Amino acid sequence: MATDRLNRINELAKKAKTEGLTPQEEQERDRLRKEYLAAFRANLQSQLDSVVIVDPQGNRTKLKKKNGKK
C-alpha cells in the first residue's frame, strides 16, 4: 500500500480522536481501512505460500490449508 494512503489513514485516525469526522471522512476512512486490510491479507498469504518445512531427513514440504478454514 502506498505511503500516502497510510499517512491519510493516520491523519483521519488522529482527527477522529481530537475533533471527530464528517460522514464523508468516515466513508473515506472505512474505504482506506478495507484497502489496507486487503493488501495486508494478500501479503500474508503470499508469505505463507512460500513457507517450506524441512524435516530432519531433508524432505521439503509446503504448508497446506486446513480443511474448513477460509
Tab-separated table of C-alpha atoms in Angstrom:
chain	number	residue	atom	x	y	z
A	1	MET	CA	0.000	0.000	0.000
A	2	ALA	CA	1.256	3.452	-0.856
A	3	THR	CA	2.745	5.610	1.882
A	4	ASP	CA	0.375	8.472	1.098
A	5	ARG	CA	-2.629	6.235	1.812
A	6	LEU	CA	-1.137	5.088	5.128
A	7	ASN	CA	-0.473	8.707	6.052
A	8	ARG	CA	-4.084	9.572	5.218
A	9	ILE	CA	-5.347	6.722	7.424
A	10	ASN	CA	-3.228	8.091	10.271
A	11	GLU	CA	-4.457	11.647	9.680
A	12	LEU	CA	-8.076	10.501	9.822
A	13	ALA	CA	-7.412	8.472	12.980
A	14	LYS	CA	-5.880	11.491	14.727
A	15	LYS	CA	-8.710	13.744	13.601
A	16	ALA	CA	-11.317	11.212	14.786
A	17	LYS	CA	-9.762	11.239	18.254
A	18	THR	CA	-9.471	15.011	18.529
A	19	GLU	CA	-12.349	16.693	16.720
A	20	GLY	CA	-14.399	13.989	15.028
A	21	LEU	CA	-15.008	13.129	11.397
A	22	THR	CA	-17.558	14.216	8.860
A	23	PRO	CA	-19.669	11.474	7.231
A	24	GLN	CA	-17.559	11.773	4.064
A	25	GLU	CA	-14.356	11.352	6.064
A	26	GLU	CA	-15.800	8.318	7.847
A	27	GLN	CA	-16.572	6.736	4.470
A	28	GLU	CA	-13.065	7.527	3.244
A	29	ARG	CA	-11.576	6.058	6.439
A	30	ASP	CA	-13.620	2.875	6.052
A	31	ARG	CA	-12.629	2.517	2.385
A	32	LEU	CA	-8.938	3.066	3.167
A	33	ARG	CA	-9.071	0.557	6.025
A	34	LYS	CA	-10.612	-2.069	3.754
A	35	GLU	CA	-7.905	-1.455	1.144
A	36	TYR	CA	-5.218	-1.718	3.824
A	37	LEU	CA	-6.616	-4.977	5.206
A	38	ALA	CA	-6.910	-6.481	1.722
A	39	ALA	CA	-3.268	-5.611	0.987
A	40	PHE	CA	-2.179	-6.958	4.393
A	41	ARG	CA	-4.027	-10.249	3.877
A	42	ALA	CA	-2.641	-10.664	0.348
A	43	ASN	CA	0.891	-10.058	1.621
A	44	LEU	CA	0.453	-12.543	4.479
A	45	GLN	CA	-0.993	-15.164	2.126
A	46	SER	CA	1.964	-14.690	-0.206
A	47	GLN	CA	4.377	-15.202	2.681
A	48	LEU	CA	2.562	-18.328	3.859
A	49	ASP	CA	2.514	-19.726	0.318
A	50	SER	CA	6.305	-19.516	0.210
A	51	VAL	CA	6.912	-21.257	3.568
A	52	VAL	CA	8.547	-24.674	3.312
A	53	ILE	CA	9.009	-27.112	6.200
A	54	VAL	CA	12.190	-29.183	6.127
A	55	ASP	CA	12.164	-32.385	8.211
A	56	PRO	CA	15.317	-33.976	9.720
A	57	GLN	CA	15.773	-36.172	6.611
A	58	GLY	CA	15.852	-33.071	4.403
A	59	ASN	CA	12.428	-33.546	2.837
A	60	ARG	CA	10.759	-30.267	1.917
A	61	THR	CA	7.000	-29.866	2.354
A	62	LYS	CA	4.908	-26.784	1.556
A	63	LEU	CA	2.316	-25.614	4.054
A	64	LYS	CA	-1.229	-26.694	3.258
A	65	LYS	CA	-4.505	-25.021	4.106
A	66	LYS	CA	-6.575	-26.719	6.782
A	67	ASN	CA	-9.960	-28.077	5.741
A	68	GLY	CA	-12.922	-25.935	6.704
A	69	LYS	CA	-10.892	-22.744	7.018
A	70	LYS	CA	-11.108	-19.678	4.801
